[in-house]
Short mmCIF file of N, CA, C and O in Angstrom, two decimals:
data_model
loop_
_atom_site.label_atom_id
_atom_site.label_comp_id
_atom_site.label_asym_id
_atom_site.label_seq_id
_atom_site.Cartn_x
_atom_site.Cartn_y
_atom_site.Cartn_z
N UNK A 209 -2.10 8.98 -59.65
CA UNK A 209 -3.50 9.17 -59.55
C UNK A 209 -4.29 7.91 -58.00
O UNK A 209 -5.16 8.52 -57.12
N UNK A 210 -3.04 7.52 -56.42
CA UNK A 210 -3.23 7.05 -56.28
C UNK A 210 -2.93 8.05 -54.89
O UNK A 210 -2.75 7.66 -53.64
N UNK A 211 -1.94 8.90 -55.35
CA UNK A 211 -1.45 9.76 -54.03
C UNK A 211 -3.08 10.82 -53.55
O UNK A 211 -2.70 10.80 -52.14
N UNK A 212 -3.89 10.77 -54.48
CA UNK A 212 -4.80 11.29 -54.63
C UNK A 212 -6.14 10.07 -53.15
O UNK A 212 -6.75 10.84 -52.42
N UNK A 213 -6.51 9.43 -53.69
CA UNK A 213 -7.06 8.80 -52.69
C UNK A 213 -5.99 8.22 -51.53
O UNK A 213 -6.36 7.79 -50.26
N UNK A 214 -4.24 7.59 -51.32
CA UNK A 214 -4.13 7.41 -50.17
C UNK A 214 -2.72 8.65 -49.56
O UNK A 214 -2.13 9.10 -50.56
N UNK A 215 -3.64 8.69 -48.63
CA UNK A 215 -2.88 10.62 -48.24
C UNK A 215 -0.46 10.43 -48.51
O UNK A 215 -0.55 8.98 -47.87
N UNK A 216 0.11 11.19 -47.80
CA UNK A 216 1.01 10.66 -48.32
C UNK A 216 1.70 10.28 -46.77
O UNK A 216 1.32 9.95 -45.82
N UNK A 217 2.37 9.23 -46.52
CA UNK A 217 2.66 8.67 -44.54
C UNK A 217 3.57 9.03 -43.77
O UNK A 217 2.47 9.01 -43.45
N UNK A 218 3.87 10.61 -44.14
CA UNK A 218 3.82 11.42 -43.35
C UNK A 218 2.60 11.54 -42.63
O UNK A 218 1.92 11.62 -41.50
N UNK A 219 0.98 12.21 -43.35
CA UNK A 219 -0.44 12.29 -43.24
C UNK A 219 -0.45 10.96 -42.74
O UNK A 219 -1.77 11.32 -41.20
N UNK A 220 -0.26 9.62 -42.96
CA UNK A 220 -0.75 8.41 -42.26
C UNK A 220 -0.42 8.09 -40.67
O UNK A 220 -1.39 8.13 -40.12
N UNK A 221 0.57 8.34 -40.56
CA UNK A 221 1.20 8.89 -39.78
C UNK A 221 1.19 9.81 -38.13
O UNK A 221 0.56 9.07 -36.96
N UNK A 222 0.49 11.00 -38.87
CA UNK A 222 0.10 11.65 -37.90
C UNK A 222 -1.39 11.54 -37.64
O UNK A 222 -1.43 10.97 -36.76
N UNK A 223 -1.71 10.91 -38.67
CA UNK A 223 -3.06 10.44 -37.66
C UNK A 223 -3.34 9.27 -37.85
O UNK A 223 -4.00 8.93 -36.09
N UNK A 224 -2.00 8.03 -37.43
CA UNK A 224 -2.77 6.97 -36.33
C UNK A 224 -2.13 7.52 -34.72
O UNK A 224 -2.26 6.47 -33.74
N UNK A 225 -1.34 8.67 -34.68
CA UNK A 225 -0.32 9.65 -33.83
C UNK A 225 -1.72 9.59 -32.94
O UNK A 225 -1.76 9.99 -31.65
N UNK A 226 -2.26 10.64 -33.86
CA UNK A 226 -3.55 10.95 -32.76
C UNK A 226 -4.82 10.26 -32.72
O UNK A 226 -5.09 10.53 -31.57
N UNK A 227 -4.84 9.10 -33.09
CA UNK A 227 -5.94 7.94 -33.31
C UNK A 227 -5.20 7.14 -31.80
O UNK A 227 -6.52 7.30 -31.19
N UNK A 228 -3.90 7.12 -31.63
CA UNK A 228 -3.94 6.31 -30.48
C UNK A 228 -3.29 7.38 -29.64
O UNK A 228 -3.57 6.22 -28.30
N UNK A 229 -3.05 8.69 -29.85
CA UNK A 229 -3.08 9.80 -28.23
C UNK A 229 -5.26 10.16 -27.83
O UNK A 229 -5.17 9.53 -26.42
N UNK A 230 -5.77 9.51 -28.89
CA UNK A 230 -7.05 9.45 -28.03
C UNK A 230 -7.77 7.91 -27.57
O UNK A 230 -8.14 8.29 -26.93
N UNK A 231 -6.59 7.52 -28.39
CA UNK A 231 -7.42 6.25 -27.23
C UNK A 231 -6.93 6.16 -26.19
O UNK A 231 -7.58 6.00 -25.15
N UNK A 232 -5.64 6.78 -26.15
CA UNK A 232 -5.12 5.75 -24.79
C UNK A 232 -6.00 7.70 -23.98
O UNK A 232 -5.90 7.33 -22.59
N UNK A 233 -6.60 8.59 -24.27
CA UNK A 233 -7.10 9.27 -23.45
C UNK A 233 -8.69 8.56 -22.98
O UNK A 233 -8.78 8.83 -21.90
N UNK A 234 -8.98 8.16 -23.85
CA UNK A 234 -10.34 6.94 -23.62
C UNK A 234 -10.52 5.76 -22.73
O UNK A 234 -10.67 5.77 -22.25
N UNK A 235 -9.52 5.06 -22.80
CA UNK A 235 -8.63 4.42 -22.05
C UNK A 235 -8.19 5.26 -20.74
O UNK A 235 -9.21 4.69 -19.51
N UNK A 236 -8.15 5.50 -20.28
CA UNK A 236 -7.70 6.84 -19.37
C UNK A 236 -9.07 7.33 -18.65
O UNK A 236 -9.38 6.82 -17.51
N UNK A 237 -9.83 7.76 -19.34
CA UNK A 237 -11.43 8.75 -19.06
C UNK A 237 -12.63 7.32 -18.56
O UNK A 237 -13.09 6.78 -17.72
N UNK A 238 -12.15 5.75 -19.06
CA UNK A 238 -12.25 4.68 -18.98
C UNK A 238 -12.10 3.98 -17.59
O UNK A 238 -13.23 3.95 -16.60
N UNK A 239 -11.33 4.25 -17.05
CA UNK A 239 -10.69 3.94 -15.58
C UNK A 239 -11.05 4.57 -14.94
O UNK A 239 -11.70 3.79 -13.83
N UNK A 240 -11.24 6.10 -15.30
CA UNK A 240 -11.32 7.31 -14.24
C UNK A 240 -13.12 6.87 -13.29
O UNK A 240 -14.05 6.58 -12.68
N UNK A 241 -13.95 6.96 -14.66
CA UNK A 241 -15.26 5.76 -14.72
C UNK A 241 -15.16 4.23 -14.11
O UNK A 241 -16.56 4.36 -13.16
N UNK A 242 -14.15 4.03 -14.14
CA UNK A 242 -14.84 2.27 -13.99
C UNK A 242 -14.97 2.56 -11.78
O UNK A 242 -15.30 1.79 -11.24
N UNK A 243 -13.29 3.62 -11.23
CA UNK A 243 -13.45 3.74 -10.64
C UNK A 243 -14.73 4.60 -9.88
O UNK A 243 -14.68 4.21 -8.85
N UNK A 244 -14.51 5.32 -10.13
CA UNK A 244 -16.27 5.97 -10.07
C UNK A 244 -17.63 5.03 -9.41
O UNK A 244 -17.99 5.57 -8.93
N UNK A 245 -17.53 4.30 -10.55
CA UNK A 245 -18.16 3.67 -10.48
C UNK A 245 -18.23 2.75 -9.33
O UNK A 245 -19.51 2.52 -7.88
N UNK A 246 -17.41 1.63 -9.40
CA UNK A 246 -16.90 1.01 -7.81
C UNK A 246 -17.26 1.30 -6.32
O UNK A 246 -17.40 1.48 -5.09
N UNK A 247 -16.49 3.26 -6.79
CA UNK A 247 -16.95 3.88 -5.01
C UNK A 247 -18.91 3.68 -5.27
O UNK A 247 -19.26 4.53 -4.12
N UNK A 248 -19.44 4.66 -6.48
CA UNK A 248 -21.20 4.39 -6.11
C UNK A 248 -21.22 2.87 -6.39
O UNK A 248 -21.98 3.00 -5.33
N UNK A 249 -21.17 1.94 -5.90
CA UNK A 249 -21.14 0.72 -6.07
C UNK A 249 -21.75 0.81 -4.68
O UNK A 249 -21.53 0.13 -3.49
N UNK A 250 -19.66 0.72 -3.89
CA UNK A 250 -19.82 0.58 -2.01
C UNK A 250 -19.95 1.54 -2.19
O UNK A 250 -20.66 1.10 -0.41
N UNK A 251 -21.21 2.50 -2.01
CA UNK A 251 -21.36 3.72 -1.05
C UNK A 251 -22.81 2.74 -0.87
O UNK A 251 -24.05 3.05 -0.04
N UNK A 252 -23.37 3.05 -2.23
CA UNK A 252 -24.52 2.67 -2.15
C UNK A 252 -24.92 0.84 -0.78
O UNK A 252 -25.58 0.77 -0.86
N UNK A 253 -23.91 -0.46 -0.94
CA UNK A 253 -23.88 -1.14 -0.42
C UNK A 253 -23.77 -0.95 0.92
O UNK A 253 -24.08 -1.26 1.77
N UNK A 254 -22.66 0.69 1.21
CA UNK A 254 -22.78 1.23 3.17
C UNK A 254 -24.22 1.68 3.21
O UNK A 254 -24.83 1.40 4.41
N UNK A 255 -25.21 2.69 2.37
CA UNK A 255 -26.23 2.47 2.44
C UNK A 255 -27.43 1.40 2.39
O UNK A 255 -27.79 2.08 3.78
N UNK A 256 -27.30 0.83 2.18
CA UNK A 256 -28.14 -0.05 2.36
C UNK A 256 -27.73 -1.10 3.58
O UNK A 256 -28.93 -0.99 4.26
N UNK A 257 -26.36 -1.18 3.78
CA UNK A 257 -26.46 -1.72 5.36
C UNK A 257 -27.32 -0.53 6.86
O UNK A 257 -27.97 -1.20 7.36
N UNK A 258 -26.71 0.56 6.23
CA UNK A 258 -26.79 1.45 7.48
C UNK A 258 -29.23 0.96 7.11
O UNK A 258 -29.30 0.97 8.65
N UNK A 259 -29.20 1.30 6.43
CA UNK A 259 -30.46 1.38 6.52
C UNK A 259 -31.44 0.38 6.77
O UNK A 259 -32.53 -0.31 7.45
N UNK A 260 -30.53 -1.24 6.46
CA UNK A 260 -31.28 -2.13 7.18
C UNK A 260 -30.61 -2.20 8.69
O UNK A 260 -31.63 -2.48 9.60
N UNK A 261 -29.83 -2.04 9.28
CA UNK A 261 -29.75 -1.44 11.18
C UNK A 261 -30.40 -0.55 11.33
O UNK A 261 -31.00 -0.27 12.34
N UNK A 262 -31.07 0.43 10.98
CA UNK A 262 -31.66 1.24 10.70
C UNK A 262 -32.53 0.34 11.40
O UNK A 262 -34.26 1.60 12.50
N UNK A 263 -33.26 0.18 10.14
CA UNK A 263 -34.95 -0.77 10.01
C UNK A 263 -34.83 -1.65 11.20
O UNK A 263 -36.10 -1.51 12.31
N UNK A 264 -33.76 -2.39 12.07
CA UNK A 264 -33.79 -3.92 13.19
C UNK A 264 -33.47 -2.57 14.13
O UNK A 264 -34.79 -3.04 15.19
N UNK A 265 -32.82 -1.82 14.32
CA UNK A 265 -33.53 -0.45 16.17
C UNK A 265 -34.99 0.19 15.88
O UNK A 265 -35.38 -0.24 17.12
N UNK A 266 -35.56 0.35 14.15
CA UNK A 266 -36.50 0.71 14.69
C UNK A 266 -37.76 -0.53 14.65
O UNK A 266 -38.77 0.32 16.46
N UNK A 267 -38.12 -1.85 14.85
CA UNK A 267 -38.20 -2.62 14.61
C UNK A 267 -38.38 -2.76 16.03
O UNK A 267 -39.02 -3.23 16.67
N UNK A 268 -36.93 -2.92 16.50
CA UNK A 268 -36.85 -3.41 18.66
C UNK A 268 -37.81 -2.05 19.46
O UNK A 268 -37.55 -2.94 20.50
N UNK A 269 -38.03 -0.91 19.06
CA UNK A 269 -38.10 0.42 19.89
C UNK A 269 -39.34 -0.09 19.57
O UNK A 269 -40.36 0.22 20.42
N UNK A 270 -39.82 -0.24 18.76
CA UNK A 270 -41.27 -0.08 19.02
C UNK A 270 -42.40 -1.56 19.50
O UNK A 270 -43.07 -1.72 19.39
N UNK A 271 -41.00 -3.10 19.92
CA UNK A 271 -41.78 -4.22 20.55
C UNK A 271 -41.81 -3.84 21.52
O UNK A 271 -41.27 -4.53 22.30
N UNK A 272 -40.78 -2.59 22.16
CA UNK A 272 -40.46 -2.21 23.34
C UNK A 272 -41.29 -2.29 24.28
O UNK A 272 -42.29 -1.76 24.03
N UNK A 273 -41.24 -2.19 25.82
CA UNK A 273 -41.94 -2.05 26.72
C UNK A 273 -42.15 -0.81 26.16
O UNK A 273 -44.16 -0.46 26.92
N UNK A 274 -41.59 0.45 26.25
CA UNK A 274 -41.51 1.74 26.54
C UNK A 274 -42.81 1.68 25.42
O UNK A 274 -43.31 3.13 26.17
N UNK A 275 -42.06 1.97 24.80
CA UNK A 275 -43.02 2.48 24.10
C UNK A 275 -44.68 2.43 23.75
O UNK A 275 -45.41 2.97 23.42
N UNK A 276 -44.50 0.36 23.55
CA UNK A 276 -46.63 0.20 24.62
C UNK A 276 -47.07 1.43 25.29
O UNK A 276 -48.15 1.72 25.69
N UNK A 277 -45.56 0.90 26.71
CA UNK A 277 -46.35 2.50 27.11
C UNK A 277 -47.25 3.46 28.07
O UNK A 277 -47.65 3.99 28.30
N UNK A 278 -45.78 4.21 26.54
CA UNK A 278 -46.13 4.95 26.78
C UNK A 278 -47.14 5.90 24.90
O UNK A 278 -47.68 6.64 25.23
N UNK A 279 -47.97 3.96 24.63
CA UNK A 279 -48.78 5.15 23.69
C UNK A 279 -49.66 6.02 23.89
O UNK A 279 -50.32 6.98 22.24
N UNK A 280 -50.35 5.30 24.76
CA UNK A 280 -52.07 6.78 25.08
C UNK A 280 -50.70 7.65 25.18
O UNK A 280 -52.01 9.01 24.76
N UNK A 281 -49.44 8.09 25.39
CA UNK A 281 -49.55 9.62 25.34
C UNK A 281 -49.16 10.19 24.03
O UNK A 281 -49.22 11.43 23.63
N UNK A 282 -48.79 9.40 23.12
CA UNK A 282 -48.53 9.49 21.99
C UNK A 282 -49.53 9.67 21.69
O UNK A 282 -49.62 10.41 20.03
N UNK A 283 -50.54 9.28 21.64
CA UNK A 283 -52.24 9.25 21.17
C UNK A 283 -52.75 10.83 21.84
O UNK A 283 -53.48 11.26 20.31
N UNK A 284 -53.00 10.45 22.95
CA UNK A 284 -53.74 11.96 23.00
C UNK A 284 -52.14 12.52 22.53
O UNK A 284 -53.62 14.72 21.68
N UNK A 285 -51.10 13.48 22.14
CA UNK A 285 -50.03 14.09 21.96
C UNK A 285 -50.91 14.80 20.91
O UNK A 285 -51.18 15.78 20.29
N UNK A 286 -51.11 13.08 20.01
CA UNK A 286 -50.90 13.41 17.87
C UNK A 286 -53.02 14.12 17.77
O UNK A 286 -53.32 15.02 17.71
N UNK A 287 -53.59 14.06 18.46
CA UNK A 287 -55.13 14.50 18.91
C UNK A 287 -55.31 15.64 19.49
O UNK A 287 -55.76 16.82 18.52
N UNK A 288 -54.20 15.88 20.09
CA UNK A 288 -54.35 17.42 20.25
C UNK A 288 -53.50 18.49 19.12
O UNK A 288 -54.12 19.54 19.40
N UNK A 289 -53.03 17.42 18.62
CA UNK A 289 -51.48 18.50 17.52
C UNK A 289 -52.65 18.78 15.93
O UNK A 289 -52.99 20.06 16.00
N UNK A 290 -53.77 17.58 16.36
CA UNK A 290 -54.70 17.76 15.13
C UNK A 290 -55.34 18.83 15.73
O UNK A 290 -56.57 18.93 14.99
N UNK A 291 -55.70 18.51 17.34
CA UNK A 291 -57.32 19.51 17.32
C UNK A 291 -56.56 21.28 17.48
O UNK A 291 -57.84 21.90 17.47
N UNK A 292 -55.42 21.87 17.73
CA UNK A 292 -54.95 22.74 17.75
C UNK A 292 -55.04 23.29 18.84
O UNK A 292 -53.91 24.49 19.06
N UNK A 293 -54.78 22.29 19.55
CA UNK A 293 -53.47 22.44 20.53
C UNK A 293 -52.22 22.82 20.64
O UNK A 293 -51.48 22.17 19.75
N UNK A 294 -51.74 23.60 22.35
CA UNK A 294 -50.18 23.52 21.59
C UNK A 294 -49.61 23.10 23.30
O UNK A 294 -50.35 23.88 23.88
#
């Protein structure tokens, strides 16, 4: 009767071996996913830094005297484009 409830020792050993292989595969997958996550995190930080640099450059450009001097020209051009002039 106990043989119907408990698998033979060979089956237990095979099941244990299969489970260990599955655990090893899952650990390898976790390691890959962790590495990918770190790479995405690094890219995110780099993108945020680039966005900050570009924002700073844009503020500097808009605060420059050449930007102020050319404002009337930009406005005329925008008005001309909006009125269908090319």
